[in-house]
Amino acid sequence: MTDPHRRSVVIVGGGTAGWMAAAAFARFLPRGTHIALVESEAIGTVGVGEATIPQLRLFNASLGIDEDAFLRATQGTFKLGIQFDGWSSAGGSYIHAFGTIGRGWGLVPFHHYWLRHLQEGGTSSLWDYSASAQAAAKGRFARDPGRPELPSGTAWAFHFDAGLYAAFLRRHAEAAGVVRHEGQVCMVERGDDGDIASVTLDDGRIVAGDFFVDCSGFRGLLIEEALHAGYDDWSAYLPCDRALAVPCETTRPLTPFTRATAREAGWQWRIPLQHRTGNGLVYSSEFLSDDRAAELLLAGLDGKPLADPRPLRFVTGKRRRVWVSNCVALGLAAGFMEPLESTSIHLIQSGIARLLDYWPGDRIDETDVADFNRRTDAEWLAIRDFLVLHYYANGRAEPFWQARRAAAIPETVAERIALFRANGRIGSHPDSLFTGVGWLQVMIGQGIAPAGYHALADVLPAAELANFLSLSARHAAHVADKMPTHEAFIAAHCAAPSFSEKVA
Ligand code: FAD
């Protein structure tokens, strides 16, 4: 008989991953579980990570967090998608908008009707049918402007200050009983069975537990340095290995989307927050020097820089096993993929949810561990595929981008592209975070054109097709037009005090 009450859990690391885990464990683990978190202010956190995907709303809601209170506390803004500038060609632009695009008719997904329309000489854009894309282009936002009987088709995520989010969750977690230890872990002790027994801090304190969660960042203090999980290096597929991050002054109006602009050997992010804009350049050191990267980044800011660019180095990939012995890694300790589709914080969230799903009683079952690791691999690989698609289907002329077009891609990506090119079918992957509508937008946005479309899309008479598409476009535009501006929505619902002063 297992006794889930006897567990004591130690989280090492107090960045976004550590405090998300602490807040979730305090909410969902059985009463009586002792939860400790060790962090070191001297070491600090990576401090970037500001754009998210809509799933974060579920995480916050599961903790009982009020969305407006969260946005006020984190200087947050709303995000309807990611605008990709310069990927299909130096001047091209498209958006990966959240939510749905049009509505399917019968058994046929919407985009096949649109493909038929194009192939019959039509000229509308895929994004004419996306309310999120329309609202993003107009700088508008509302939570649910649709009528209940006719859903708006929008979905939203957030931009926020990751440091403030960790602090916000810390307040939640500590109020729920999590015990924080300030100090630097300098030793990890293992028992005879190989499990971690305790960690020793630089002042000699020993923090013991029977389950450990490694949230120590890139170095993977427990999972790698103590347990030697191994690392799968994916840089052959995703070769960017450096980033420079710099905040700049906010420029108005606040855009309700993240921007990812392709540059000569990488790409630049722009993330609008209430109190500042987050920027960074992700690049390949093989093709771009650090000095040139800094020059490009600073030249691409739309406000005055508020600090010097901060360098970060990484190797894209993932721990070979994310759960080893009595330790699970979350966040950067588990691995890293560049923030092109804002997936890292989501991977923390899904890692926590999976760990709770496989939560061990008083005995860790190796079949559970193997299945946990298998599912983690599948989720990461599906995201990796999606990122590879962005690089592969580029239309730029610089050597870095030519090399990405010529490089080998995973078979899974090649198959999906071939399937789409034939008849517009998007394919599916059971573990894929990104749905067909995400793949569709990136494939269309970056110039992959299908030769055909679903044969059943021809069943609709031409006049009905025209009417159906026109209604769909009018609905999307109407939803967007009913929304207030993004700034007006923030001012009315969730302005941080400093933002209220600015708009007053
Ligand atoms: P960290 O923030 O590094 O925290 C590690 C913690 O461990 C710290 O508290 C540290 O003090 C502690 N620690 C380490 N060693 C010890 C020790 N010996 N003793 C005690 N404590 C210790 N994610 C997104 O979702 N969206 C984005 O837009 C995004 N952009 C990113 C851009 C870049 C360039 C990078 C590098 C990452 C980005 N991420 C993004 C990822 C995001 O930043 C991380 O997933 C997130 O911040 C989680 O970090 P972490 O908590 O795992 O690690």
Coordinates of C-alpha atoms and ligand atoms in Angstrom, one line a residue:
M1 CA 0.0 0.0 0.0
T2 CA 1.5 3.3 -1.0
D3 CA 1.5 6.3 1.3
P4 CA 1.6 9.4 -0.8
H5 CA 1.6 11.5 2.4
R6 CA 5.1 10.7 3.4
R7 CA 6.7 12.4 0.4
S8 CA 9.0 15.3 0.9
V9 CA 9.9 17.1 -2.3
V10 CA 12.9 19.3 -2.9
I11 CA 13.0 21.7 -5.8
V12 CA 16.4 23.0 -6.7
G13 CA 16.1 26.3 -8.6
G14 CA 13.9 29.4 -8.2
G15 CA 13.5 30.6 -11.8
T16 CA 10.3 30.3 -13.7
A17 CA 10.5 26.5 -13.7
G18 CA 11.1 26.2 -9.9
W19 CA 8.3 28.5 -8.8
M20 CA 5.8 27.2 -11.4
A21 CA 6.6 23.7 -10.0
A22 CA 6.4 24.9 -6.4
A23 CA 3.0 26.6 -6.9
A24 CA 1.6 23.6 -8.7
F25 CA 2.8 21.0 -6.2
A26 CA 1.5 23.1 -3.3
R27 CA -1.9 23.1 -5.0
F28 CA -2.0 19.5 -6.2
L29 CA 0.1 17.2 -4.1
P30 CA -1.6 15.5 -1.1
R31 CA -1.8 17.5 2.1
G32 CA 1.1 16.8 4.4
T33 CA 3.6 16.7 1.5
H34 CA 6.6 18.8 2.5
I35 CA 7.8 21.0 -0.3
A36 CA 11.1 22.9 -0.1
L37 CA 12.7 25.1 -2.8
V38 CA 16.4 26.0 -2.8
E39 CA 17.6 29.0 -4.8
S40 CA 20.5 31.2 -4.9
E41 CA 20.2 35.0 -5.4
A42 CA 24.0 35.1 -6.1
I43 CA 23.6 32.7 -9.1
G44 CA 20.3 34.4 -10.3
T45 CA 18.0 33.3 -13.1
V46 CA 18.3 33.4 -16.8
G47 CA 15.8 36.3 -16.7
V48 CA 14.4 36.1 -20.2
G49 CA 11.3 34.2 -21.4
E50 CA 8.5 36.6 -21.9
A51 CA 6.3 35.3 -24.6
T52 CA 3.9 32.4 -24.1
I53 CA 1.2 30.3 -25.8
P54 CA -2.5 30.1 -24.8
Q55 CA -2.1 27.0 -22.7
L56 CA -0.6 29.1 -19.9
R57 CA -4.1 30.3 -19.1
L58 CA -5.0 26.8 -18.1
F59 CA -2.0 26.6 -15.7
N60 CA -2.9 29.9 -14.1
A61 CA -6.6 29.0 -13.8
S62 CA -5.7 25.6 -12.2
L63 CA -3.9 27.5 -9.5
G64 CA -6.9 29.8 -9.0
I65 CA -5.0 32.8 -10.3
D66 CA -7.0 35.7 -11.5
E67 CA -5.9 36.7 -15.1
D68 CA -6.1 40.5 -14.5
A69 CA -4.2 40.3 -11.2
F70 CA -1.5 38.2 -12.9
L71 CA -1.1 40.7 -15.7
R72 CA -1.0 43.7 -13.4
A73 CA 1.7 41.9 -11.3
T74 CA 3.8 41.0 -14.3
Q75 CA 3.5 44.1 -16.5
G76 CA 1.8 41.7 -18.9
T77 CA 0.1 42.3 -22.3
F78 CA -2.0 40.1 -24.5
K79 CA -0.7 38.0 -27.4
L80 CA -2.8 36.9 -30.4
G81 CA 0.0 35.3 -32.3
I82 CA 3.5 35.7 -33.6
Q83 CA 4.2 37.8 -36.6
F84 CA 7.1 36.4 -38.8
D85 CA 8.8 39.1 -40.8
G86 CA 11.3 38.4 -43.5
W87 CA 11.2 34.6 -43.4
S88 CA 9.6 33.8 -46.8
S89 CA 11.6 36.6 -48.4
A90 CA 13.4 39.6 -47.1
G91 CA 10.2 41.7 -47.3
G92 CA 7.6 39.0 -46.6
S93 CA 5.4 38.9 -43.5
Y94 CA 2.8 36.5 -42.1
I95 CA 1.3 35.7 -38.7
H96 CA 0.9 32.5 -36.8
A97 CA -2.3 33.5 -35.2
F98 CA -3.9 31.7 -32.3
G99 CA -7.4 30.3 -32.5
T100 CA -9.2 28.9 -35.5
I101 CA -9.3 29.9 -39.1
G102 CA -12.7 29.7 -40.7
R103 CA -14.9 26.8 -39.8
G104 CA -14.9 23.4 -41.5
W105 CA -17.9 22.4 -43.5
G106 CA -19.0 18.8 -43.3
L107 CA -16.0 16.5 -43.2
V108 CA -13.7 18.9 -44.9
P109 CA -11.4 21.3 -43.0
F110 CA -11.9 25.0 -43.9
H111 CA -8.5 25.6 -45.6
H112 CA -9.4 23.1 -48.4
Y113 CA -12.3 25.4 -49.5
W114 CA -9.9 28.3 -49.4
L115 CA -7.3 26.3 -51.5
R116 CA -10.0 25.5 -54.0
H117 CA -10.9 29.2 -54.2
L118 CA -7.2 30.1 -54.8
Q119 CA -6.9 27.4 -57.5
E120 CA -10.0 28.7 -59.2
G121 CA -8.3 32.2 -59.4
G122 CA -9.4 33.6 -56.0
T123 CA -7.2 36.1 -54.3
S124 CA -8.2 36.2 -50.6
S125 CA -5.6 35.6 -47.9
L126 CA -5.8 32.7 -45.4
W127 CA -5.7 35.3 -42.6
D128 CA -8.8 37.1 -43.9
Y129 CA -10.6 34.2 -42.1
S130 CA -8.8 34.5 -38.8
A131 CA -10.3 36.8 -36.2
S132 CA -7.1 36.7 -34.2
A133 CA -5.1 37.7 -37.2
Q134 CA -7.5 40.5 -38.1
A135 CA -7.5 41.9 -34.5
A136 CA -3.7 41.7 -34.3
A137 CA -3.3 43.7 -37.5
K138 CA -5.7 46.3 -36.1
G139 CA -4.0 46.4 -32.7
R140 CA -7.2 45.3 -31.0
F141 CA -8.0 42.9 -28.2
A142 CA -10.9 41.6 -26.2
R143 CA -11.4 38.3 -24.4
D144 CA -14.6 37.1 -26.0
P145 CA -16.2 39.4 -28.5
G146 CA -18.1 36.6 -30.2
R147 CA -21.8 35.7 -29.6
P148 CA -22.1 32.5 -27.6
E149 CA -23.9 30.8 -30.6
L150 CA -21.1 31.8 -32.9
P151 CA -17.7 31.5 -31.3
S152 CA -15.2 34.2 -32.1
G153 CA -12.4 31.8 -33.0
T154 CA -9.8 33.8 -31.1
A155 CA -7.4 32.5 -28.5
W156 CA -4.8 34.4 -26.6
A157 CA -1.7 34.1 -24.6
F158 CA 0.5 36.6 -22.8
H159 CA 3.7 38.6 -22.8
F160 CA 5.0 39.2 -19.3
D161 CA 8.1 39.8 -17.3
A162 CA 9.3 36.3 -16.4
G163 CA 11.1 37.5 -13.2
L164 CA 7.9 39.2 -12.0
Y165 CA 6.0 36.0 -12.8
A166 CA 8.4 33.9 -10.7
A167 CA 8.0 36.4 -7.9
F168 CA 4.2 36.3 -8.2
L169 CA 4.2 32.5 -8.1
R170 CA 6.6 32.5 -5.2
R171 CA 4.0 34.5 -3.1
H172 CA 1.4 32.0 -4.0
A173 CA 3.6 29.0 -3.2
E174 CA 4.9 30.4 0.1
A175 CA 1.4 31.2 1.2
A176 CA 0.5 27.6 0.5
G177 CA 3.3 26.3 2.7
V178 CA 6.4 25.9 0.4
V179 CA 9.6 26.5 2.4
R180 CA 12.3 28.5 0.6
H181 CA 16.0 28.1 1.3
E182 CA 18.3 30.7 0.1
G183 CA 21.8 29.3 -0.6
Q184 CA 24.0 27.7 -3.1
V185 CA 23.9 23.9 -3.5
C186 CA 27.5 22.8 -3.4
M187 CA 27.1 19.1 -2.9
V188 CA 24.5 16.4 -4.0
E189 CA 24.5 13.3 -1.8
R190 CA 23.2 10.0 -3.2
G191 CA 22.1 6.9 -1.2
D192 CA 23.2 3.3 -1.8
D193 CA 20.3 2.8 -4.2
G194 CA 21.6 5.6 -6.4
D195 CA 18.7 8.0 -5.5
I196 CA 19.5 11.5 -4.4
A197 CA 19.2 11.8 -0.6
S198 CA 19.9 15.4 0.0
V199 CA 21.7 18.6 -1.1
T200 CA 24.1 20.5 1.0
L201 CA 24.2 24.3 0.8
D202 CA 27.3 26.5 1.0
D203 CA 26.7 27.3 4.7
G204 CA 26.5 23.6 5.6
R205 CA 22.7 23.3 5.8
I206 CA 21.4 19.9 4.5
V207 CA 18.1 19.8 2.7
A208 CA 16.9 16.2 2.5
G209 CA 14.0 14.8 0.6
D210 CA 12.7 11.7 -1.1
F211 CA 11.9 13.3 -4.5
F212 CA 13.9 16.0 -6.2
V213 CA 13.0 18.3 -9.0
D214 CA 15.9 19.9 -10.9
C215 CA 15.0 23.4 -12.0
S216 CA 18.7 24.6 -11.8
G217 CA 18.8 25.9 -15.3
F218 CA 21.2 25.1 -18.2
R219 CA 23.8 23.2 -16.1
G220 CA 21.3 20.6 -14.8
L221 CA 22.9 20.4 -11.3
L222 CA 21.0 17.2 -10.3
I223 CA 19.9 15.6 -13.6
E224 CA 23.3 15.9 -15.4
E225 CA 26.0 16.7 -12.9
A226 CA 24.8 14.1 -10.3
L227 CA 22.8 11.6 -12.3
H228 CA 24.4 11.8 -15.8
A229 CA 21.2 11.7 -17.8
G230 CA 23.0 12.5 -21.1
Y231 CA 22.1 15.2 -23.6
D232 CA 20.8 14.8 -27.1
D233 CA 22.3 17.6 -29.2
W234 CA 19.9 18.8 -31.9
S235 CA 22.1 21.6 -33.3
A236 CA 22.4 19.8 -36.7
Y237 CA 18.7 20.7 -37.1
L238 CA 18.6 24.0 -35.1
P239 CA 22.1 25.5 -35.3
C240 CA 21.6 28.8 -33.6
D241 CA 23.7 28.7 -30.4
R242 CA 23.7 32.2 -29.0
A243 CA 21.4 34.9 -28.1
L244 CA 21.7 38.6 -27.0
A245 CA 18.8 40.0 -25.0
V246 CA 18.1 43.7 -24.4
P247 CA 15.1 45.6 -23.1
C248 CA 14.2 48.9 -24.6
E249 CA 11.7 51.7 -23.9
T250 CA 8.1 50.8 -24.7
T251 CA 6.8 52.2 -28.0
R252 CA 3.1 52.8 -28.4
P253 CA 0.6 51.5 -29.3
L254 CA 1.3 48.2 -27.6
T255 CA 1.0 45.4 -30.3
P256 CA -1.0 42.4 -29.3
F257 CA 1.5 40.0 -30.9
T258 CA 5.1 38.9 -30.6
R259 CA 7.3 39.8 -33.6
A260 CA 10.0 37.4 -34.9
T261 CA 12.1 39.1 -37.6
A262 CA 14.6 37.0 -39.7
R263 CA 18.1 38.5 -39.8
E264 CA 21.1 37.5 -41.7
A265 CA 22.0 34.5 -39.5
G266 CA 19.2 34.1 -37.1
W267 CA 16.2 36.1 -36.0
Q268 CA 15.2 38.9 -33.6
W269 CA 12.3 38.8 -31.2
R270 CA 10.2 41.8 -30.0
I271 CA 7.9 41.4 -27.1
P272 CA 5.9 44.4 -25.9
L273 CA 5.3 44.7 -22.1
Q274 CA 3.6 47.5 -20.3
H275 CA 6.8 48.9 -18.8
R276 CA 9.3 48.0 -21.5
T277 CA 9.8 46.1 -24.7
G278 CA 11.8 42.8 -24.6
N279 CA 14.2 42.2 -27.5
G280 CA 16.7 39.7 -28.4
L281 CA 18.7 38.2 -31.3
V282 CA 19.1 34.4 -31.6
Y283 CA 21.9 33.6 -34.0
S284 CA 24.5 31.1 -35.2
S285 CA 28.0 31.9 -34.1
E286 CA 29.3 30.0 -37.2
F287 CA 27.7 32.7 -39.4
L288 CA 27.6 35.8 -37.3
S289 CA 30.2 37.4 -34.9
D290 CA 29.0 38.6 -31.5
D291 CA 29.9 42.2 -32.4
R292 CA 27.8 42.1 -35.6
A293 CA 25.0 40.4 -33.7
A294 CA 25.0 43.3 -31.2
E295 CA 25.0 45.8 -34.0
L296 CA 22.1 44.2 -35.8
L297 CA 20.1 43.8 -32.5
L298 CA 20.6 47.5 -31.5
A299 CA 19.9 48.7 -35.0
G300 CA 16.6 46.8 -35.0
L301 CA 15.2 48.3 -31.8
D302 CA 12.2 50.6 -31.9
G303 CA 12.9 52.3 -28.6
K304 CA 15.9 53.5 -26.6
P305 CA 17.9 50.5 -25.1
L306 CA 17.5 50.3 -21.3
A307 CA 20.6 48.1 -20.7
D308 CA 23.6 46.6 -22.5
P309 CA 22.8 43.4 -24.5
R310 CA 23.1 40.3 -22.3
P311 CA 24.8 37.3 -24.0
L312 CA 23.5 33.8 -23.6
R313 CA 24.9 30.6 -25.0
F314 CA 23.1 27.3 -25.5
V315 CA 23.2 24.0 -27.3
T316 CA 19.7 23.1 -28.6
G317 CA 18.6 19.8 -27.4
K318 CA 17.2 17.8 -24.5
R319 CA 18.4 15.6 -21.7
R320 CA 18.3 12.0 -22.9
R321 CA 16.2 11.1 -19.8
V322 CA 14.3 13.8 -18.1
W323 CA 13.4 11.5 -15.2
V324 CA 16.3 9.6 -13.6
S325 CA 16.1 7.8 -10.2
N326 CA 14.1 10.0 -7.9
C327 CA 14.7 13.2 -9.9
V328 CA 12.8 15.0 -12.7
A329 CA 14.2 17.9 -14.6
L330 CA 12.0 20.9 -15.6
G331 CA 12.8 24.1 -17.5
L332 CA 16.3 24.7 -18.9
A333 CA 17.6 21.8 -16.8
A334 CA 15.5 19.6 -19.1
G335 CA 16.7 21.1 -22.3
F336 CA 16.3 24.1 -24.6
M337 CA 14.8 25.0 -27.9
E338 CA 15.0 28.6 -29.0
P339 CA 11.9 30.7 -28.3
L340 CA 10.7 30.9 -32.0
E341 CA 7.3 29.6 -31.0
S342 CA 7.5 30.6 -27.3
T343 CA 7.4 27.0 -26.1
S344 CA 9.8 26.8 -23.2
I345 CA 7.5 28.0 -20.5
H346 CA 4.8 25.7 -21.9
L347 CA 7.2 22.7 -21.7
I348 CA 7.7 23.5 -18.0
Q349 CA 3.9 23.5 -17.6
S350 CA 3.4 20.2 -19.5
G351 CA 6.3 18.7 -17.6
I352 CA 4.7 19.6 -14.3
A353 CA 1.3 18.2 -15.5
R354 CA 3.0 15.0 -16.7
L355 CA 4.8 14.6 -13.4
L356 CA 1.6 15.0 -11.5
D357 CA 0.0 12.4 -13.8
Y358 CA 2.8 9.9 -13.0
W359 CA 3.3 11.0 -9.4
P360 CA 4.9 8.1 -7.5
G361 CA 3.7 6.7 -4.3
D362 CA 6.3 5.4 -1.9
R363 CA 8.0 3.4 -4.7
I364 CA 9.1 4.6 -8.1
D365 CA 8.0 2.2 -10.8
E366 CA 10.5 2.0 -13.6
T367 CA 7.8 1.3 -16.2
D368 CA 6.2 4.6 -15.2
V369 CA 9.5 6.4 -15.5
A370 CA 10.2 4.9 -19.0
D371 CA 6.7 5.9 -20.2
F372 CA 7.1 9.4 -18.7
N373 CA 10.4 9.8 -20.6
R374 CA 9.0 8.4 -23.8
R375 CA 6.1 10.8 -23.7
T376 CA 8.4 13.7 -22.9
D377 CA 10.6 12.8 -25.9
A378 CA 7.6 12.7 -28.2
E379 CA 6.4 16.1 -27.1
W380 CA 9.8 17.8 -27.5
L381 CA 10.5 16.1 -30.9
A382 CA 7.1 17.4 -32.2
I383 CA 8.1 20.9 -31.2
R384 CA 11.5 20.5 -32.7
D385 CA 9.9 19.5 -36.0
F386 CA 7.8 22.6 -36.0
L387 CA 10.8 24.9 -35.5
V388 CA 12.8 23.1 -38.2
L389 CA 9.9 23.8 -40.6
H390 CA 10.4 27.6 -40.1
Y391 CA 14.1 27.4 -40.9
Y392 CA 13.8 25.0 -43.8
A393 CA 11.0 26.7 -45.7
N394 CA 12.8 30.1 -45.8
G395 CA 13.2 32.2 -48.9
R396 CA 16.2 34.3 -47.9
A397 CA 19.4 34.7 -49.8
E398 CA 22.1 34.9 -47.1
P399 CA 24.5 31.9 -46.7
F400 CA 23.0 30.9 -43.3
W401 CA 19.6 30.6 -44.8
Q402 CA 20.8 28.9 -47.9
A403 CA 22.5 26.3 -45.6
R404 CA 19.2 25.8 -43.8
R405 CA 17.4 25.0 -47.0
A406 CA 20.1 22.6 -48.0
A407 CA 20.4 20.9 -44.6
A408 CA 18.9 17.5 -43.9
I409 CA 15.6 17.7 -42.0
P410 CA 13.9 15.0 -39.9
E411 CA 11.9 12.6 -41.9
T412 CA 8.8 13.5 -40.0
V413 CA 9.0 17.1 -41.2
A414 CA 9.8 16.0 -44.8
E415 CA 6.8 13.7 -44.8
R416 CA 4.4 16.5 -43.5
I417 CA 5.7 18.9 -46.1
A418 CA 5.3 16.4 -48.9
L419 CA 1.7 15.5 -47.7
F420 CA 0.8 19.2 -47.7
R421 CA 2.4 19.9 -51.1
A422 CA 0.3 17.2 -52.6
N423 CA -3.3 17.9 -51.5
G424 CA -3.1 20.4 -48.6
R425 CA -3.3 17.7 -46.0
I426 CA -1.6 18.7 -42.8
G427 CA -1.0 15.4 -41.2
S428 CA -1.1 14.9 -37.5
H429 CA 1.1 13.8 -34.7
P430 CA -0.5 12.4 -31.5
D431 CA 2.0 14.3 -29.3
S432 CA 2.1 17.5 -31.2
L433 CA 1.5 20.7 -29.3
F434 CA 0.9 22.6 -32.4
T435 CA -2.3 21.8 -34.2
G436 CA -2.9 21.6 -37.9
V437 CA -3.8 25.3 -38.0
G438 CA -0.3 26.2 -36.7
W439 CA 1.4 24.1 -39.3
L440 CA -0.9 25.4 -42.0
Q441 CA -0.1 29.1 -41.3
V442 CA 3.7 28.5 -41.3
M443 CA 3.6 26.4 -44.4
I444 CA 1.4 28.9 -46.3
G445 CA 3.2 31.9 -44.8
Q446 CA 6.6 30.6 -45.9
G447 CA 5.5 29.8 -49.4
I448 CA 4.8 26.0 -49.5
A449 CA 1.9 25.8 -51.9
P450 CA -0.2 22.7 -52.3
A451 CA -0.8 21.3 -55.8
G452 CA -4.3 20.1 -55.0
Y453 CA -7.0 20.1 -52.2
H454 CA -9.4 17.7 -50.6
A455 CA -11.6 16.2 -53.4
L456 CA -14.8 16.7 -51.3
A457 CA -14.3 20.5 -51.3
D458 CA -15.6 20.3 -54.8
V459 CA -19.0 19.2 -53.6
L460 CA -20.0 22.7 -52.7
P461 CA -21.5 24.6 -55.7
A462 CA -19.4 27.6 -56.8
A463 CA -21.9 30.2 -55.6
E464 CA -22.2 28.6 -52.2
L465 CA -18.4 28.4 -51.9
A466 CA -18.2 32.1 -52.6
N467 CA -20.9 32.9 -50.1
F468 CA -19.4 30.6 -47.4
L469 CA -16.0 32.2 -47.8
S470 CA -17.4 35.7 -47.8
L471 CA -19.4 35.0 -44.6
S472 CA -16.3 33.6 -42.9
A473 CA -14.2 36.6 -43.8
R474 CA -17.0 39.0 -42.7
H475 CA -17.3 37.2 -39.4
A476 CA -13.6 37.4 -38.7
A477 CA -13.5 41.1 -39.5
H478 CA -16.6 41.8 -37.5
V479 CA -15.2 40.1 -34.4
A480 CA -12.0 42.1 -34.7
D481 CA -13.9 45.4 -35.3
K482 CA -16.0 45.0 -32.1
M483 CA -12.8 44.8 -30.0
P484 CA -11.4 47.9 -28.2
T485 CA -7.7 48.7 -28.8
H486 CA -5.3 46.5 -27.0
E487 CA -4.2 49.5 -24.9
A488 CA -7.7 50.4 -24.0
F489 CA -8.4 46.9 -23.0
I490 CA -5.4 46.8 -20.7
A491 CA -6.2 50.2 -19.3
A492 CA -9.7 49.0 -18.4
H493 CA -8.8 45.6 -17.0
C494 CA -5.2 45.0 -16.0
A495 CA -3.0 48.0 -16.1
A496 CA 0.0 48.0 -13.8
P497 CA 0.2 51.3 -11.8
S498 CA 3.0 52.6 -14.0
F499 CA 1.1 51.9 -17.2
S500 CA -2.0 53.7 -15.9
E501 CA 0.1 56.8 -15.3
K502 CA 1.4 56.6 -18.9
V503 CA -2.0 56.4 -20.5
A504 CA -3.7 58.9 -18.1
Ligands
FAD1 P1 16.8 29.7 -14.6 O1 16.0 30.9 -14.8 O2 18.2 29.7 -15.1 O3 16.7 29.4 -13.1 C1 17.7 28.5 -12.5 C2 17.5 28.6 -11.0 O4 18.4 27.7 -10.4 C3 17.9 30.0 -10.4 O5 17.0 30.3 -9.3 C4 19.3 29.7 -9.8 O6 19.6 30.6 -8.7 C5 19.1 28.3 -9.3 N1 20.4 27.6 -9.2 C6 21.3 27.2 -10.1 N2 22.4 26.6 -9.6 C7 22.1 26.6 -8.2 C8 22.8 26.2 -7.1 N3 24.0 25.6 -7.2 N4 22.3 26.3 -5.9 C9 21.1 26.9 -5.7 N5 20.4 27.4 -6.8 C10 20.9 27.2 -8.0 N6 10.6 30.8 -22.8 C11 9.4 31.1 -23.3 O7 8.4 30.4 -23.0 N7 9.2 32.2 -24.0 C12 10.2 33.0 -24.4 O8 9.9 34.0 -25.1 C13 11.5 32.6 -24.1 N8 12.6 33.3 -24.5 C14 13.8 32.9 -24.2 C15 14.9 33.5 -24.7 C16 16.2 33.0 -24.4 C17 17.4 33.6 -25.1 C18 16.4 32.0 -23.5 C19 17.8 31.5 -23.2 C20 15.3 31.4 -23.0 C21 14.0 31.8 -23.3 N9 12.9 31.1 -22.8 C22 11.7 31.5 -23.2 C23 13.1 30.1 -21.8 C24 12.8 30.6 -20.4 O9 13.6 31.7 -20.1 C25 13.0 29.5 -19.5 O10 12.3 28.4 -19.9 C26 12.5 29.9 -18.1 O11 13.0 31.1 -17.7 C27 12.9 28.8 -17.1 O12 14.2 28.9 -16.7 P2 14.6 28.0 -15.5 O13 13.8 28.3 -14.3 O14 14.6 26.6 -16.0 O15 16.1 28.4 -15.3

